[in-house]
Short mmCIF file of C-alpha atoms in Angstrom, two decimals:
data_model
loop_
_atom_site.label_atom_id
_atom_site.label_comp_id
_atom_site.label_asym_id
_atom_site.label_seq_id
_atom_site.Cartn_x
_atom_site.Cartn_y
_atom_site.Cartn_z
CA MET A 1 -17.96 -4.02 11.15
CA SER A 2 -16.02 -2.53 14.05
CA PRO A 3 -13.93 0.58 13.38
CA PRO A 4 -10.15 0.11 13.39
CA VAL A 5 -8.27 0.51 16.66
CA HIS A 6 -4.95 2.25 17.13
CA LEU A 7 -2.06 0.00 16.21
CA TRP A 8 -0.01 0.98 19.26
CA GLY A 9 -2.67 -0.42 21.57
CA SER A 10 -2.43 -3.84 19.90
CA LEU A 11 1.24 -3.79 18.98
CA THR A 12 2.19 -6.86 21.01
CA ALA A 13 -0.54 -9.01 19.46
CA VAL A 14 0.26 -7.78 15.95
CA LEU A 15 3.98 -8.51 16.28
CA GLN A 16 3.30 -11.92 17.78
CA ARG A 17 1.01 -12.75 14.88
CA LEU A 18 3.64 -11.61 12.38
CA MET A 19 6.36 -13.68 14.00
CA ALA A 20 4.14 -16.79 14.04
CA HIS A 21 4.42 -16.91 10.24
CA ALA A 22 7.43 -17.90 8.18
CA TRP A 23 7.09 -15.05 5.72
CA CYS A 24 5.28 -11.77 5.26
CA ALA A 25 4.03 -9.94 2.18
CA LEU A 26 4.29 -6.30 3.21
CA LEU A 27 2.08 -4.32 0.81
CA LEU A 28 2.17 -0.53 1.01
CA ASP A 29 0.45 2.38 -0.66
CA TYR A 30 2.78 5.23 -1.67
CA ASP A 31 1.21 8.71 -1.37
CA GLY A 32 -0.08 9.45 2.11
CA THR A 33 1.41 6.23 3.48
CA LEU A 34 5.13 6.26 2.71
CA THR A 35 5.30 9.93 1.73
CA PRO A 36 3.21 12.88 2.94
CA ILE A 37 0.44 14.16 0.68
CA VAL A 38 1.75 17.22 -1.17
CA ALA A 39 0.05 19.78 -3.40
CA ASN A 40 2.15 18.80 -6.42
CA PRO A 41 2.23 15.00 -6.90
CA ALA A 42 5.62 15.27 -8.62
CA GLU A 43 7.17 16.41 -5.33
CA ALA A 44 6.22 13.29 -3.33
CA ARG A 45 9.54 11.53 -2.65
CA LEU A 46 10.64 8.88 -0.18
CA SER A 47 12.67 10.30 2.67
CA PRO A 48 16.18 8.83 3.04
CA ALA A 49 15.11 7.15 6.31
CA MET A 50 12.03 5.57 4.71
CA ARG A 51 14.10 4.35 1.77
CA ARG A 52 16.62 2.74 4.12
CA VAL A 53 14.02 0.84 6.10
CA LEU A 54 12.19 -0.37 2.97
CA THR A 55 15.46 -1.46 1.40
CA ALA A 56 16.44 -3.39 4.53
CA LEU A 57 13.10 -5.17 4.65
CA ALA A 58 13.12 -5.98 0.94
CA ARG A 59 16.52 -7.62 1.37
CA HIS A 60 15.44 -9.78 4.29
CA PRO A 61 14.50 -13.38 3.38
CA ARG A 62 11.31 -13.30 5.45
CA TYR A 63 9.83 -10.27 3.72
CA ARG A 64 8.43 -9.48 0.32
CA VAL A 65 7.87 -5.73 -0.01
CA ALA A 66 5.36 -4.44 -2.56
CA ILE A 67 4.36 -0.84 -3.30
CA VAL A 68 0.77 -0.70 -4.60
CA SER A 69 -0.09 2.74 -5.97
CA GLY A 70 -2.40 4.67 -8.24
CA ARG A 71 0.67 6.14 -9.92
CA ALA A 72 1.81 4.85 -13.29
CA LEU A 73 4.29 2.00 -13.01
CA ALA A 74 7.08 3.98 -14.71
CA ASP A 75 6.54 6.88 -12.31
CA LEU A 76 6.54 4.55 -9.30
CA ARG A 77 9.68 2.79 -10.50
CA GLY A 78 11.56 6.07 -10.67
CA ARG A 79 10.49 7.04 -7.15
CA VAL A 80 11.04 3.73 -5.38
CA ASP A 81 13.94 2.00 -7.18
CA ILE A 82 14.44 -0.64 -4.48
CA GLU A 83 15.93 -3.89 -5.66
CA ALA A 84 13.71 -6.95 -5.05
CA ALA A 85 10.60 -4.84 -4.31
CA TRP A 86 7.37 -5.54 -6.16
CA LEU A 87 5.74 -2.53 -7.81
CA ALA A 88 2.06 -2.28 -8.76
CA GLY A 89 1.05 0.84 -10.67
CA ASN A 90 -2.31 2.19 -11.82
CA HIS A 91 -4.09 0.49 -8.91
CA GLY A 92 -2.56 -2.85 -9.88
CA LEU A 93 -3.34 -2.79 -13.60
CA GLU A 94 0.41 -3.09 -14.22
CA ILE A 95 2.74 -5.05 -11.93
CA GLU A 96 6.39 -5.98 -11.94
CA GLY A 97 8.47 -8.01 -9.54
CA PRO A 98 11.36 -10.44 -9.48
CA ARG A 99 11.21 -12.30 -12.79
CA THR A 100 7.60 -11.17 -13.18
CA ALA A 101 5.77 -8.61 -15.31
CA TYR A 102 2.01 -8.22 -15.71
CA ARG A 103 -0.29 -5.80 -17.46
CA HIS A 104 -4.03 -6.32 -17.32
CA PRO A 105 -5.00 -7.38 -20.86
CA GLY A 106 -8.47 -5.88 -20.71
CA ALA A 107 -7.22 -2.47 -19.63
CA LEU A 108 -5.10 -2.05 -22.76
CA ARG A 109 -8.23 -2.03 -24.92
CA PHE A 110 -9.45 1.13 -23.21
CA ARG A 111 -6.28 3.14 -23.77
CA PRO A 112 -7.74 5.11 -26.73
CA ALA A 113 -10.74 6.17 -24.61
CA ILE A 114 -8.45 7.26 -21.75
CA GLU A 115 -6.22 9.23 -24.11
CA ALA A 116 -9.14 11.01 -25.79
CA LEU A 117 -10.75 11.90 -22.46
CA ALA A 118 -7.45 13.22 -21.10
CA ARG A 119 -7.18 15.64 -24.03
CA THR A 120 -10.78 16.77 -23.57
CA LEU A 121 -10.37 17.34 -19.83
CA GLN A 122 -7.05 19.16 -20.23
CA SER A 123 -8.68 21.56 -22.66
CA ALA A 124 -11.80 22.10 -20.55
CA LEU A 125 -9.89 22.63 -17.28
CA ARG A 126 -7.08 24.73 -18.67
CA GLU A 127 -8.55 27.92 -17.19
CA MET A 128 -9.34 26.36 -13.81
CA PRO A 129 -6.64 27.34 -11.29
CA GLY A 130 -4.98 24.37 -9.65
CA ALA A 131 -6.80 21.67 -11.63
CA LEU A 132 -4.34 19.14 -13.04
CA VAL A 133 -5.15 16.28 -15.43
CA GLU A 134 -2.60 13.48 -15.18
CA ASP A 135 -2.65 10.90 -17.98
CA LYS A 136 -1.12 7.74 -16.50
CA GLY A 137 -1.50 5.54 -19.55
CA LEU A 138 -4.02 2.99 -18.31
CA THR A 139 -5.85 5.45 -16.03
CA LEU A 140 -6.03 9.20 -15.49
CA THR A 141 -6.40 11.41 -12.44
CA ILE A 142 -7.88 14.88 -12.07
CA HIS A 143 -6.08 16.55 -9.14
CA THR A 144 -7.81 19.43 -7.33
CA ARG A 145 -5.69 19.91 -4.22
CA ARG A 146 -4.53 23.32 -5.46
CA THR A 147 -7.94 24.41 -6.74
CA PRO A 148 -9.66 27.20 -4.73
CA ALA A 149 -12.59 25.83 -2.75
CA ALA A 150 -15.01 28.22 -4.45
CA LEU A 151 -14.23 26.64 -7.83
CA LEU A 152 -14.48 22.99 -6.81
CA PRO A 153 -18.22 22.67 -7.61
CA THR A 154 -17.58 24.03 -11.10
CA VAL A 155 -14.70 21.63 -11.66
CA LYS A 156 -16.84 18.74 -10.42
CA ARG A 157 -19.68 19.59 -12.82
CA LEU A 158 -17.26 19.80 -15.75
CA VAL A 159 -15.56 16.53 -14.92
CA PHE A 160 -18.82 14.64 -14.43
CA ARG A 161 -20.30 16.02 -17.64
CA LEU A 162 -17.25 15.13 -19.74
CA VAL A 163 -16.73 11.67 -18.27
CA ARG A 164 -20.42 10.68 -18.36
CA PRO A 165 -20.53 9.57 -22.05
CA ALA A 166 -17.67 7.09 -21.53
CA ILE A 167 -19.32 5.81 -18.35
CA ASP A 168 -22.68 5.36 -20.09
CA ALA A 169 -20.92 3.54 -22.94
CA GLY A 170 -19.47 1.05 -20.47
CA LEU A 171 -15.88 2.07 -21.20
CA LEU A 172 -14.69 3.88 -18.08
CA THR A 173 -15.46 4.35 -14.38
CA LEU A 174 -15.08 7.41 -12.14
CA ARG A 175 -14.05 7.15 -8.51
CA THR A 176 -13.27 9.79 -5.91
CA GLY A 177 -9.95 9.98 -4.09
CA LYS A 178 -8.27 12.49 -1.79
CA ALA A 179 -8.66 15.83 -3.59
CA ALA A 180 -8.83 13.90 -6.85
CA TRP A 181 -11.02 11.91 -9.21
CA GLU A 182 -9.78 8.66 -10.68
CA VAL A 183 -10.85 7.56 -14.16
CA ARG A 184 -10.22 3.89 -14.87
CA PRO A 185 -11.11 1.35 -17.54
CA ARG A 186 -14.20 -0.67 -16.75
CA VAL A 187 -12.48 -3.93 -15.86
CA THR A 188 -12.88 -6.16 -12.82
CA TRP A 189 -9.61 -5.23 -11.18
CA ASP A 190 -8.50 -3.06 -8.26
CA LYS A 191 -5.88 -2.91 -5.52
CA GLY A 192 -7.55 -5.80 -3.72
CA LYS A 193 -7.21 -8.14 -6.67
CA ALA A 194 -3.66 -6.91 -7.29
CA VAL A 195 -2.76 -7.71 -3.68
CA ARG A 196 -4.16 -11.21 -4.09
CA TRP A 197 -2.23 -11.65 -7.34
CA ILE A 198 1.08 -10.62 -5.76
CA ALA A 199 0.54 -12.67 -2.60
CA GLU A 200 -0.21 -15.77 -4.65
CA ARG A 201 3.08 -15.34 -6.58
CA VAL A 202 4.94 -14.96 -3.31
CA ARG A 203 3.27 -18.09 -1.96
CA MET A 204 4.41 -20.01 -5.05
CA GLU A 205 8.02 -19.16 -4.18
CA MET A 206 7.69 -20.92 -0.82
CA PRO A 207 4.78 -23.36 -1.03
CA GLU A 208 5.96 -25.29 2.02
CA ALA A 209 5.85 -22.28 4.37
CA ASN A 210 2.98 -20.37 5.94
CA GLY A 211 2.74 -16.63 5.44
CA LEU A 212 0.79 -13.50 6.22
CA ALA A 213 0.00 -10.35 4.27
CA VAL A 214 -0.04 -6.85 5.75
CA TYR A 215 -1.46 -3.89 3.84
CA ILE A 216 -1.01 -0.24 4.83
CA GLY A 217 -2.80 2.57 2.98
CA ASP A 218 -4.60 5.86 3.48
CA ASP A 219 -6.99 6.33 0.55
CA ASP A 220 -10.45 5.15 -0.41
CA THR A 221 -8.87 3.00 -3.13
CA ASP A 222 -6.96 1.11 -0.42
CA GLU A 223 -10.23 -0.12 1.05
CA ASP A 224 -10.36 -2.70 -1.76
CA ALA A 225 -7.12 -4.16 -0.42
CA PHE A 226 -8.34 -4.15 3.20
CA ARG A 227 -11.47 -6.03 2.17
CA ALA A 228 -9.44 -8.48 0.09
CA LEU A 229 -7.28 -9.34 3.09
CA GLY A 230 -10.15 -9.65 5.52
CA SER A 231 -9.37 -11.52 8.71
CA ALA A 232 -6.72 -13.59 6.92
CA GLY A 233 -4.33 -10.63 6.86
CA ILE A 234 -3.64 -7.38 8.67
CA GLY A 235 -4.97 -4.06 7.37
CA ILE A 236 -3.69 -0.72 8.68
CA VAL A 237 -5.26 2.56 7.57
CA VAL A 238 -3.31 5.82 7.81
CA GLY A 239 -4.82 9.14 8.87
CA ASP A 240 -7.99 10.59 10.37
CA ASP A 241 -10.56 9.36 7.84
CA ARG A 242 -10.99 5.88 9.29
CA SER A 243 -14.39 5.46 10.97
CA THR A 244 -15.79 3.36 8.11
CA SER A 245 -12.53 1.69 7.06
CA ALA A 246 -12.33 -2.08 6.58
CA ALA A 247 -8.83 -2.03 8.11
CA HIS A 248 -8.21 -3.68 11.48
CA TYR A 249 -5.88 -0.98 12.84
CA TYR A 250 -4.93 2.61 12.21
CA VAL A 251 -1.93 4.87 12.56
CA GLU A 252 -2.25 8.63 12.49
CA SER A 253 0.43 9.69 10.02
CA VAL A 254 3.24 8.81 7.63
CA GLU A 255 5.57 9.24 10.61
CA GLN A 256 3.76 6.50 12.50
CA THR A 257 3.88 4.28 9.42
CA ALA A 258 7.64 4.79 9.44
CA GLN A 259 7.82 4.00 13.15
CA PHE A 260 5.99 0.72 12.69
CA LEU A 261 8.17 -0.25 9.73
CA GLY A 262 11.18 0.64 11.84
CA LEU A 263 10.08 -1.76 14.55
CA LEU A 264 9.79 -4.50 11.96
CA ARG A 265 13.27 -3.80 10.66
CA ALA A 266 14.68 -3.91 14.19
CA ARG A 267 13.31 -7.42 14.61
CA ALA A 268 14.48 -8.46 11.15
CA TRP A 269 18.03 -7.16 11.52
CA PRO A 270 18.99 -7.23 15.24
CA LYS A 271 22.50 -5.95 15.85
CA ALA A 272 25.14 -8.31 17.13
CA ARG A 273 25.58 -6.44 20.41
CA GLY A 274 22.03 -7.30 21.47
CA ALA A 275 18.43 -6.63 20.58
CA ALA A 276 17.76 -3.93 23.15
CA SER A 277 20.80 -1.88 22.15
CA SER A 278 19.73 -2.04 18.50
CA LEU A 279 16.57 -0.08 19.23
CA SER A 280 16.26 3.59 18.41
CA PRO A 281 15.39 6.12 21.16
CA TRP A 282 11.78 6.11 19.94
CA GLU A 283 11.61 2.32 20.19
CA ARG A 284 13.12 2.25 23.66
CA ALA A 285 10.56 4.84 24.80
CA ARG A 286 7.77 2.71 23.33
CA MET A 287 9.04 -0.34 25.18
CA ARG A 288 9.21 1.48 28.51
CA ALA A 289 5.53 2.41 28.08
CA LEU A 290 4.49 -1.22 27.56
CA PRO A 291 3.82 -3.84 30.26
CA SER A 292 6.83 -6.03 30.96
CA ASP A 293 5.21 -9.09 29.41
CA SER A 294 4.64 -7.13 26.19
CA ARG A 295 8.24 -6.00 25.79
CA ALA A 296 9.41 -9.46 24.82
CA ALA A 297 7.27 -9.30 21.69
CA LEU A 298 9.27 -6.31 20.50
CA LEU A 299 12.61 -8.08 20.78
CA PRO A 300 13.93 -10.30 17.98
CA SER A 301 12.90 -13.92 18.30
CA PRO A 302 14.24 -17.09 16.70
CA ARG A 303 13.33 -17.51 13.07
CA PRO A 304 10.12 -19.54 12.80
CA SER A 305 9.98 -22.89 11.11
CA HIS A 306 9.18 -22.93 7.41
CA THR A 307 6.97 -25.97 7.78
CA GLY A 308 3.46 -26.49 8.94
CA ARG A 309 0.10 -25.15 7.94
CA GLY A 310 -1.69 -21.97 8.83
CA GLY A 311 -1.86 -18.34 7.91
CA VAL A 312 -4.75 -18.47 5.46
CA ILE A 313 -4.38 -15.49 3.22
CA LEU A 314 -4.75 -14.72 -0.44
CA GLY A 315 -5.44 -17.60 -2.74
CA PRO A 316 -5.57 -17.66 -6.52
CA MET A 317 -7.77 -14.91 -7.90
CA GLY A 318 -9.95 -14.32 -4.91
CA SER A 319 -10.27 -17.76 -3.39
CA PRO A 320 -8.78 -18.30 0.06
CA GLY A 321 -5.51 -20.14 0.06
CA GLU A 322 -2.47 -20.74 2.19
CA VAL A 323 0.20 -18.17 1.72
CA GLY A 324 3.64 -19.26 2.70
CA THR A 325 6.38 -16.75 2.54
CA SER A 326 8.38 -15.08 5.18
CA LEU A 327 6.72 -11.85 6.14
CA GLN A 328 8.47 -9.80 8.69
CA ALA A 329 7.68 -6.50 10.22
CA VAL A 330 9.30 -3.30 9.18
CA GLU A 331 10.84 -0.95 11.67
CA THR A 332 11.35 2.74 11.46
CA HIS A 333 14.88 3.09 12.61
CA TYR A 334 16.60 6.42 12.14
CA PRO A 335 20.35 5.87 12.43
#
């Protein structure tokens, strides 16, 4: 597998591929993708500019915006609150969207084990500076971003020792994240399967149209989504830890995620006075740096037909299928 390449170097090809499809499922991680990673997870909020661009894309008929996060669904709902957006919490174990609600039936059976382990971990780690146990209902997370480096081995030993009985009993799994450990019920479900589930529902809305899915994320848990998309979709990893990623492209930061989404919004909502004048200073600078034949791909194009076949993407529960919905790119436009 080849490592991902920088998105800016392939921007023309990516935009042309997006515009060749009638719809786009735009699936986005939250922490580290739409908001910077912060020491206290409670402080991670969408910036006003990011909220505006996501809202604009969610309202556009070609796009279906979904936020796919490890956060609990209720927490995610309070932070996003964008009408028409899909929300997938707890790595997709609970999902809600337009006229749709889903909670993984198998995960509910493990709630007592999660709750008991959360109490045990909270008691054991109470004296460990910076260690935070977050009970998210269907999963739990042990955060260590604020823990002094010298204490991390001790915290790791405690966590592994206390989680081991539930793992050996076949109840729970333990997975590493960015300065965190994720404890989940032992069910065959992850962000990749959640992405497939959402994309299939979007396809059912517009079965006559061809569509494409784009996933952007920064964490190890997002690799499940990149693998689920494969060559049928577009995967974009955020940050420096990307050499082994299954994504096709990378951006370096939340700011570059916002810039890409802004470009998509510019194409989705061109201003009446002309496409070029609707671009932000950043976008105009990007266009000047591109070859002349590439600039046309950045300007709004006629809406593609909603007929025809193509765009193989996520089929029902893991099988390839045709996804037909209008996916459009998101632009980071800072008015």
